[in-house]
């Protein structure tokens, strides 16, 4: 059983996979400019793509893979979102008067990311209205997603938070109700604002209640309707 499930509402963990590529909105000359001032780099699972507080010299385009975007403070992390292919990261650093990255990015899986010179990106924003409008839409989408994340973390009980993340992984990341989970239980704890122990306990409860099936790293969502109710009512 490996069929896609319909995504409902705002995702509480990931940025949407846009069907329309921003690259297609560029003129031929702009594409040449981007290609000349960008480079694709492969990152292995666990490698840091960029660090919060570093000088913002590039925009990061997700060509393939899965990364987490997060804030880090001492020994604690707050995951803002997960990002998959066709997403632009680092755009929060392009407003006037700012020259530092506001968050860190780390690869959850082997990923390929194109690093684009931020000044070239700014130049195209100023001269291409369709491209700028698309970027504004992406920023608004990310803002709405982060609002959803904060609501889930602050207003929902543990069961609701876990249901949110499992549905998001199925709907937005893997687009299937059965998938191999690349995240550790500690990663799930960071995503849900729970301790690792609480994640393990909640996952066992969900399994015992027939909501999910688990075998090693494999997870299958068995009762989508009930998970959606748990997510909705927290």
PDB file of C-alpha atoms in Angstrom:
ATOM      1  CA  UNK A   1       0.000   0.000   0.000  1.00  0.00           C
ATOM      2  CA  UNK A   2       1.941   2.961  -1.265  1.00  0.00           C
ATOM      3  CA  UNK A   3      -0.554   5.438  -2.691  1.00  0.00           C
ATOM      4  CA  UNK A   4      -0.301   9.218  -2.315  1.00  0.00           C
ATOM      5  CA  UNK A   5      -2.690  10.768   0.178  1.00  0.00           C
ATOM      6  CA  UNK A   6      -4.428  14.068  -0.286  1.00  0.00           C
ATOM      7  CA  UNK A   7      -2.840  17.026   1.499  1.00  0.00           C
ATOM      8  CA  UNK A   8      -5.233  19.121   3.562  1.00  0.00           C
ATOM      9  CA  UNK A   9      -4.710  22.611   4.952  1.00  0.00           C
ATOM     10  CA  UNK A  10      -1.411  24.199   5.851  1.00  0.00           C
ATOM     11  CA  UNK A  11       1.518  21.865   6.341  1.00  0.00           C
ATOM     12  CA  UNK A  12       2.953  22.104   9.836  1.00  0.00           C
ATOM     13  CA  UNK A  13       6.437  20.862   8.983  1.00  0.00           C
ATOM     14  CA  UNK A  14       7.420  21.440   5.378  1.00  0.00           C
ATOM     15  CA  UNK A  15       7.485  24.036   2.655  1.00  0.00           C
ATOM     16  CA  UNK A  16       5.220  23.135  -0.247  1.00  0.00           C
ATOM     17  CA  UNK A  17       6.738  21.642  -3.402  1.00  0.00           C
ATOM     18  CA  UNK A  18       5.930  24.315  -5.983  1.00  0.00           C
ATOM     19  CA  UNK A  19       4.909  22.933  -9.373  1.00  0.00           C
ATOM     20  CA  UNK A  20       6.136  26.039 -11.170  1.00  0.00           C
ATOM     21  CA  UNK A  21       9.876  26.602 -11.068  1.00  0.00           C
ATOM     22  CA  UNK A  22      11.122  30.132 -10.426  1.00  0.00           C
ATOM     23  CA  UNK A  23      13.804  29.438 -13.053  1.00  0.00           C
ATOM     24  CA  UNK A  24      11.140  29.321 -15.784  1.00  0.00           C
ATOM     25  CA  UNK A  25      10.195  32.934 -14.987  1.00  0.00           C
ATOM     26  CA  UNK A  26      13.645  34.231 -15.922  1.00  0.00           C
ATOM     27  CA  UNK A  27      14.611  35.675 -19.289  1.00  0.00           C
ATOM     28  CA  UNK A  28      17.359  33.971 -21.283  1.00  0.00           C
ATOM     29  CA  UNK A  29      19.859  36.621 -20.192  1.00  0.00           C
ATOM     30  CA  UNK A  30      18.835  36.208 -16.536  1.00  0.00           C
ATOM     31  CA  UNK A  31      19.246  32.441 -16.756  1.00  0.00           C
ATOM     32  CA  UNK A  32      22.762  32.932 -18.141  1.00  0.00           C
ATOM     33  CA  UNK A  33      23.493  35.358 -15.291  1.00  0.00           C
ATOM     34  CA  UNK A  34      22.224  32.885 -12.662  1.00  0.00           C
ATOM     35  CA  UNK A  35      24.177  29.998 -14.204  1.00  0.00           C
ATOM     36  CA  UNK A  36      27.348  32.086 -14.266  1.00  0.00           C
ATOM     37  CA  UNK A  37      27.041  33.108 -10.605  1.00  0.00           C
ATOM     38  CA  UNK A  38      25.903  29.861  -9.001  1.00  0.00           C
ATOM     39  CA  UNK A  39      27.288  26.428  -8.222  1.00  0.00           C
ATOM     40  CA  UNK A  40      25.676  23.097  -7.272  1.00  0.00           C
ATOM     41  CA  UNK A  41      27.110  21.356  -4.220  1.00  0.00           C
ATOM     42  CA  UNK A  42      26.334  17.889  -2.851  1.00  0.00           C
ATOM     43  CA  UNK A  43      25.825  17.657   0.914  1.00  0.00           C
ATOM     44  CA  UNK A  44      25.879  14.357   2.775  1.00  0.00           C
ATOM     45  CA  UNK A  45      23.328  13.486   5.437  1.00  0.00           C
ATOM     46  CA  UNK A  46      24.084  15.474   8.588  1.00  0.00           C
ATOM     47  CA  UNK A  47      26.275  18.084   6.905  1.00  0.00           C
ATOM     48  CA  UNK A  48      25.672  21.760   7.658  1.00  0.00           C
ATOM     49  CA  UNK A  49      24.612  23.816   4.637  1.00  0.00           C
ATOM     50  CA  UNK A  50      24.800  27.191   6.373  1.00  0.00           C
ATOM     51  CA  UNK A  51      24.965  28.566   9.921  1.00  0.00           C
ATOM     52  CA  UNK A  52      22.838  31.170  11.653  1.00  0.00           C
ATOM     53  CA  UNK A  53      24.769  34.432  12.034  1.00  0.00           C
ATOM     54  CA  UNK A  54      27.078  33.794   9.057  1.00  0.00           C
ATOM     55  CA  UNK A  55      27.333  36.457   6.358  1.00  0.00           C
ATOM     56  CA  UNK A  56      24.544  35.976   3.818  1.00  0.00           C
ATOM     57  CA  UNK A  57      26.414  35.660   0.546  1.00  0.00           C
ATOM     58  CA  UNK A  58      24.120  33.194  -1.260  1.00  0.00           C
ATOM     59  CA  UNK A  59      20.540  32.063  -1.810  1.00  0.00           C
ATOM     60  CA  UNK A  60      20.164  28.277  -1.549  1.00  0.00           C
ATOM     61  CA  UNK A  61      18.056  26.451  -4.149  1.00  0.00           C
ATOM     62  CA  UNK A  62      17.056  22.882  -3.263  1.00  0.00           C
ATOM     63  CA  UNK A  63      17.676  20.741  -6.329  1.00  0.00           C
ATOM     64  CA  UNK A  64      17.245  17.440  -4.499  1.00  0.00           C
ATOM     65  CA  UNK A  65      17.077  16.010  -0.993  1.00  0.00           C
ATOM     66  CA  UNK A  66      15.638  16.999   2.379  1.00  0.00           C
ATOM     67  CA  UNK A  67      16.958  19.613   4.823  1.00  0.00           C
ATOM     68  CA  UNK A  68      15.880  21.120   8.128  1.00  0.00           C
ATOM     69  CA  UNK A  69      15.750  24.880   8.681  1.00  0.00           C
ATOM     70  CA  UNK A  70      16.172  25.710  12.348  1.00  0.00           C
ATOM     71  CA  UNK A  71      17.202  28.079  15.108  1.00  0.00           C
ATOM     72  CA  UNK A  72      19.863  26.887  17.516  1.00  0.00           C
ATOM     73  CA  UNK A  73      20.526  28.213  20.992  1.00  0.00           C
ATOM     74  CA  UNK A  74      23.082  26.430  23.205  1.00  0.00           C
ATOM     75  CA  UNK A  75      21.983  22.773  23.281  1.00  0.00           C
ATOM     76  CA  UNK A  76      18.443  23.294  21.968  1.00  0.00           C
ATOM     77  CA  UNK A  77      17.076  23.519  18.438  1.00  0.00           C
ATOM     78  CA  UNK A  78      13.766  24.886  17.172  1.00  0.00           C
ATOM     79  CA  UNK A  79      12.973  23.481  13.735  1.00  0.00           C
ATOM     80  CA  UNK A  80      11.143  26.072  11.656  1.00  0.00           C
ATOM     81  CA  UNK A  81      10.468  23.861   8.640  1.00  0.00           C
ATOM     82  CA  UNK A  82      11.632  21.024   6.450  1.00  0.00           C
ATOM     83  CA  UNK A  83      12.437  21.840   2.826  1.00  0.00           C
ATOM     84  CA  UNK A  84      12.474  19.591  -0.222  1.00  0.00           C
ATOM     85  CA  UNK A  85      13.285  20.108  -3.900  1.00  0.00           C
ATOM     86  CA  UNK A  86      12.375  23.294  -5.755  1.00  0.00           C
ATOM     87  CA  UNK A  87      12.556  25.469  -2.642  1.00  0.00           C
ATOM     88  CA  UNK A  88      14.567  28.655  -2.145  1.00  0.00           C
ATOM     89  CA  UNK A  89      16.235  29.158   1.246  1.00  0.00           C
ATOM     90  CA  UNK A  90      18.054  32.156   2.661  1.00  0.00           C
ATOM     91  CA  UNK A  91      15.584  34.708   1.274  1.00  0.00           C
ATOM     92  CA  UNK A  92      14.972  36.080   4.772  1.00  0.00           C
ATOM     93  CA  UNK A  93      18.446  37.622   4.531  1.00  0.00           C
ATOM     94  CA  UNK A  94      17.808  39.798   1.466  1.00  0.00           C
ATOM     95  CA  UNK A  95      16.024  42.757   3.092  1.00  0.00           C
ATOM     96  CA  UNK A  96      17.912  46.064   3.245  1.00  0.00           C
ATOM     97  CA  UNK A  97      20.221  46.545   6.196  1.00  0.00           C
ATOM     98  CA  UNK A  98      20.669  42.831   6.875  1.00  0.00           C
ATOM     99  CA  UNK A  99      23.756  40.843   5.940  1.00  0.00           C
ATOM    100  CA  UNK A 100      23.498  37.758   8.172  1.00  0.00           C
ATOM    101  CA  UNK A 101      21.558  34.509   7.952  1.00  0.00           C
ATOM    102  CA  UNK A 102      18.702  34.294  10.483  1.00  0.00           C
ATOM    103  CA  UNK A 103      18.725  30.480  10.702  1.00  0.00           C
ATOM    104  CA  UNK A 104      20.820  27.362  10.116  1.00  0.00           C
ATOM    105  CA  UNK A 105      20.250  24.649   7.502  1.00  0.00           C
ATOM    106  CA  UNK A 106      21.384  21.024   7.815  1.00  0.00           C
ATOM    107  CA  UNK A 107      20.872  18.099   5.417  1.00  0.00           C
ATOM    108  CA  UNK A 108      18.567  15.351   6.692  1.00  0.00           C
ATOM    109  CA  UNK A 109      19.378  13.201   3.656  1.00  0.00           C
ATOM    110  CA  UNK A 110      22.006  13.390   0.921  1.00  0.00           C
ATOM    111  CA  UNK A 111      21.061  16.616  -0.847  1.00  0.00           C
ATOM    112  CA  UNK A 112      22.082  18.707  -3.858  1.00  0.00           C
ATOM    113  CA  UNK A 113      21.840  22.461  -3.403  1.00  0.00           C
ATOM    114  CA  UNK A 114      22.588  25.273  -5.860  1.00  0.00           C
ATOM    115  CA  UNK A 115      24.212  28.286  -4.210  1.00  0.00           C
ATOM    116  CA  UNK A 116      23.296  31.526  -6.010  1.00  0.00           C
ATOM    117  CA  UNK A 117      25.118  34.808  -5.499  1.00  0.00           C
ATOM    118  CA  UNK A 118      22.777  36.917  -3.364  1.00  0.00           C
ATOM    119  CA  UNK A 119      23.620  40.166  -5.188  1.00  0.00           C
ATOM    120  CA  UNK A 120      22.670  38.620  -8.541  1.00  0.00           C
ATOM    121  CA  UNK A 121      19.435  37.366  -6.948  1.00  0.00           C
ATOM    122  CA  UNK A 122      18.696  40.892  -5.679  1.00  0.00           C
ATOM    123  CA  UNK A 123      19.401  42.341  -9.122  1.00  0.00           C
ATOM    124  CA  UNK A 124      16.882  40.016 -10.791  1.00  0.00           C
ATOM    125  CA  UNK A 125      14.288  40.766  -8.105  1.00  0.00           C
ATOM    126  CA  UNK A 126      14.492  44.458  -9.026  1.00  0.00           C
ATOM    127  CA  UNK A 127      14.139  43.968 -12.769  1.00  0.00           C
ATOM    128  CA  UNK A 128      11.753  40.999 -13.177  1.00  0.00           C
ATOM    129  CA  UNK A 129       8.241  41.608 -11.819  1.00  0.00           C
ATOM    130  CA  UNK A 130       6.934  38.064 -12.439  1.00  0.00           C
ATOM    131  CA  UNK A 131       9.920  36.576 -10.646  1.00  0.00           C
ATOM    132  CA  UNK A 132       9.528  39.014  -7.728  1.00  0.00           C
ATOM    133  CA  UNK A 133       5.824  38.168  -7.417  1.00  0.00           C
ATOM    134  CA  UNK A 134       6.666  34.456  -7.296  1.00  0.00           C
ATOM    135  CA  UNK A 135       9.256  35.060  -4.559  1.00  0.00           C
ATOM    136  CA  UNK A 136       6.705  37.079  -2.549  1.00  0.00           C
ATOM    137  CA  UNK A 137       4.290  34.146  -2.802  1.00  0.00           C
ATOM    138  CA  UNK A 138       6.993  31.770  -1.548  1.00  0.00           C
ATOM    139  CA  UNK A 139       7.781  34.030   1.402  1.00  0.00           C
ATOM    140  CA  UNK A 140       4.085  34.322   2.301  1.00  0.00           C
ATOM    141  CA  UNK A 141       3.701  30.557   2.099  1.00  0.00           C
ATOM    142  CA  UNK A 142       6.641  30.059   4.451  1.00  0.00           C
ATOM    143  CA  UNK A 143       5.232  32.619   6.871  1.00  0.00           C
ATOM    144  CA  UNK A 144       1.864  30.838   6.944  1.00  0.00           C
ATOM    145  CA  UNK A 145       3.615  27.505   7.454  1.00  0.00           C
ATOM    146  CA  UNK A 146       5.658  28.834  10.382  1.00  0.00           C
ATOM    147  CA  UNK A 147       2.490  30.282  11.971  1.00  0.00           C
ATOM    148  CA  UNK A 148       0.995  26.788  11.734  1.00  0.00           C
ATOM    149  CA  UNK A 149       4.109  25.294  13.328  1.00  0.00           C
ATOM    150  CA  UNK A 150       3.970  27.685  16.278  1.00  0.00           C
ATOM    151  CA  UNK A 151       0.256  27.035  16.800  1.00  0.00           C
ATOM    152  CA  UNK A 152       0.854  23.291  16.790  1.00  0.00           C
ATOM    153  CA  UNK A 153       3.784  23.507  19.215  1.00  0.00           C
ATOM    154  CA  UNK A 154       2.114  25.876  21.665  1.00  0.00           C
ATOM    155  CA  UNK A 155      -1.580  24.955  21.552  1.00  0.00           C
ATOM    156  CA  UNK A 156      -1.752  21.220  20.824  1.00  0.00           C
ATOM    157  CA  UNK A 157      -1.219  18.234  23.086  1.00  0.00           C
ATOM    158  CA  UNK A 158       1.463  15.618  22.379  1.00  0.00           C
ATOM    159  CA  UNK A 159      -0.851  13.390  20.323  1.00  0.00           C
ATOM    160  CA  UNK A 160      -1.870  16.291  18.079  1.00  0.00           C
ATOM    161  CA  UNK A 161       1.718  17.378  17.487  1.00  0.00           C
ATOM    162  CA  UNK A 162       2.836  13.887  16.500  1.00  0.00           C
ATOM    163  CA  UNK A 163      -0.166  13.432  14.200  1.00  0.00           C
ATOM    164  CA  UNK A 164       0.693  16.783  12.548  1.00  0.00           C
ATOM    165  CA  UNK A 165       4.231  15.683  11.758  1.00  0.00           C
ATOM    166  CA  UNK A 166       3.329  12.208  10.525  1.00  0.00           C
ATOM    167  CA  UNK A 167       0.669  13.625   8.187  1.00  0.00           C
ATOM    168  CA  UNK A 168       3.066  16.274   6.945  1.00  0.00           C
ATOM    169  CA  UNK A 169       5.762  13.707   6.204  1.00  0.00           C
ATOM    170  CA  UNK A 170       3.245  11.602   4.276  1.00  0.00           C
ATOM    171  CA  UNK A 171       1.523  14.505   2.478  1.00  0.00           C
ATOM    172  CA  UNK A 172       4.381  16.849   1.686  1.00  0.00           C
ATOM    173  CA  UNK A 173       7.686  15.029   1.976  1.00  0.00           C
ATOM    174  CA  UNK A 174       7.140  11.480   0.723  1.00  0.00           C
ATOM    175  CA  UNK A 175       3.681  11.875  -0.873  1.00  0.00           C
ATOM    176  CA  UNK A 176       2.809   8.366   0.268  1.00  0.00           C
ATOM    177  CA  UNK A 177       1.234   6.812   3.350  1.00  0.00           C
ATOM    178  CA  UNK A 178       4.143   4.355   3.559  1.00  0.00           C
ATOM    179  CA  UNK A 179       7.738   5.551   3.731  1.00  0.00           C
ATOM    180  CA  UNK A 180      11.231   5.030   5.119  1.00  0.00           C
ATOM    181  CA  UNK A 181      11.777   7.609   7.857  1.00  0.00           C
ATOM    182  CA  UNK A 182      15.205   9.322   7.578  1.00  0.00           C
ATOM    183  CA  UNK A 183      14.669  11.125  10.890  1.00  0.00           C
ATOM    184  CA  UNK A 184      15.724   9.782  14.271  1.00  0.00           C
ATOM    185  CA  UNK A 185      13.406   9.808  17.271  1.00  0.00           C
ATOM    186  CA  UNK A 186      15.466  12.757  18.554  1.00  0.00           C
ATOM    187  CA  UNK A 187      14.779  14.598  15.260  1.00  0.00           C
ATOM    188  CA  UNK A 188      11.063  13.919  15.675  1.00  0.00           C
ATOM    189  CA  UNK A 189      11.386  15.316  19.196  1.00  0.00           C
ATOM    190  CA  UNK A 190      12.859  18.540  17.819  1.00  0.00           C
ATOM    191  CA  UNK A 191      10.047  18.765  15.267  1.00  0.00           C
ATOM    192  CA  UNK A 192       7.281  18.191  17.799  1.00  0.00           C
ATOM    193  CA  UNK A 193       8.736  19.948  20.843  1.00  0.00           C
ATOM    194  CA  UNK A 194       8.833  16.649  22.756  1.00  0.00           C
ATOM    195  CA  UNK A 195      11.548  14.707  24.503  1.00  0.00           C
ATOM    196  CA  UNK A 196      12.911  11.633  22.711  1.00  0.00           C
ATOM    197  CA  UNK A 197      11.287   9.460  25.374  1.00  0.00           C
ATOM    198  CA  UNK A 198       7.880  11.064  24.761  1.00  0.00           C
ATOM    199  CA  UNK A 199       8.203  10.496  20.999  1.00  0.00           C
ATOM    200  CA  UNK A 200       8.984   6.803  21.560  1.00  0.00           C
ATOM    201  CA  UNK A 201       6.006   6.476  23.922  1.00  0.00           C
ATOM    202  CA  UNK A 202       3.626   8.305  21.568  1.00  0.00           C
ATOM    203  CA  UNK A 203       4.744   6.246  18.560  1.00  0.00           C
ATOM    204  CA  UNK A 204       4.076   3.044  20.521  1.00  0.00           C
ATOM    205  CA  UNK A 205       0.623   4.316  21.503  1.00  0.00           C
ATOM    206  CA  UNK A 206      -0.176   5.144  17.870  1.00  0.00           C
ATOM    207  CA  UNK A 207       0.985   1.675  16.822  1.00  0.00           C
ATOM    208  CA  UNK A 208      -0.992  -0.089  19.563  1.00  0.00           C
ATOM    209  CA  UNK A 209      -4.105   1.919  18.603  1.00  0.00           C
ATOM    210  CA  UNK A 210      -3.806   0.828  14.969  1.00  0.00           C
ATOM    211  CA  UNK A 211      -3.034   4.324  13.669  1.00  0.00           C
ATOM    212  CA  UNK A 212       0.382   3.441  12.246  1.00  0.00           C
ATOM    213  CA  UNK A 213       2.493   0.421  11.438  1.00  0.00           C
ATOM    214  CA  UNK A 214       6.216   0.372  12.185  1.00  0.00           C
ATOM    215  CA  UNK A 215       9.093  -1.892  11.235  1.00  0.00           C
ATOM    216  CA  UNK A 216      12.608  -0.563  11.839  1.00  0.00           C
ATOM    217  CA  UNK A 217      12.698   2.695   9.820  1.00  0.00           C
ATOM    218  CA  UNK A 218       9.541   1.899   7.828  1.00  0.00           C
ATOM    219  CA  UNK A 219       6.309   3.664   8.808  1.00  0.00           C
ATOM    220  CA  UNK A 220       2.845   3.249   7.327  1.00  0.00           C
ATOM    221  CA  UNK A 221      -0.116   5.452   8.195  1.00  0.00           C
ATOM    222  CA  UNK A 222      -2.980   2.979   8.621  1.00  0.00           C
ATOM    223  CA  UNK A 223      -5.863   5.234   9.687  1.00  0.00           C
ATOM    224  CA  UNK A 224      -5.588   8.609   7.958  1.00  0.00           C
ATOM    225  CA  UNK A 225      -9.051   9.785   9.053  1.00  0.00           C
ATOM    226  CA  UNK A 226      -8.316   9.260  12.753  1.00  0.00           C
ATOM    227  CA  UNK A 227      -4.891  10.871  12.467  1.00  0.00           C
ATOM    228  CA  UNK A 228      -6.493  13.906  10.828  1.00  0.00           C
ATOM    229  CA  UNK A 229      -9.036  14.146  13.664  1.00  0.00           C
ATOM    230  CA  UNK A 230      -6.258  13.908  16.258  1.00  0.00           C
ATOM    231  CA  UNK A 231      -4.310  16.592  14.373  1.00  0.00           C
ATOM    232  CA  UNK A 232      -7.369  18.864  14.113  1.00  0.00           C
ATOM    233  CA  UNK A 233      -8.466  18.641  17.730  1.00  0.00           C
ATOM    234  CA  UNK A 234      -4.992  18.388  19.228  1.00  0.00           C
TER     235      UNK A 234
END
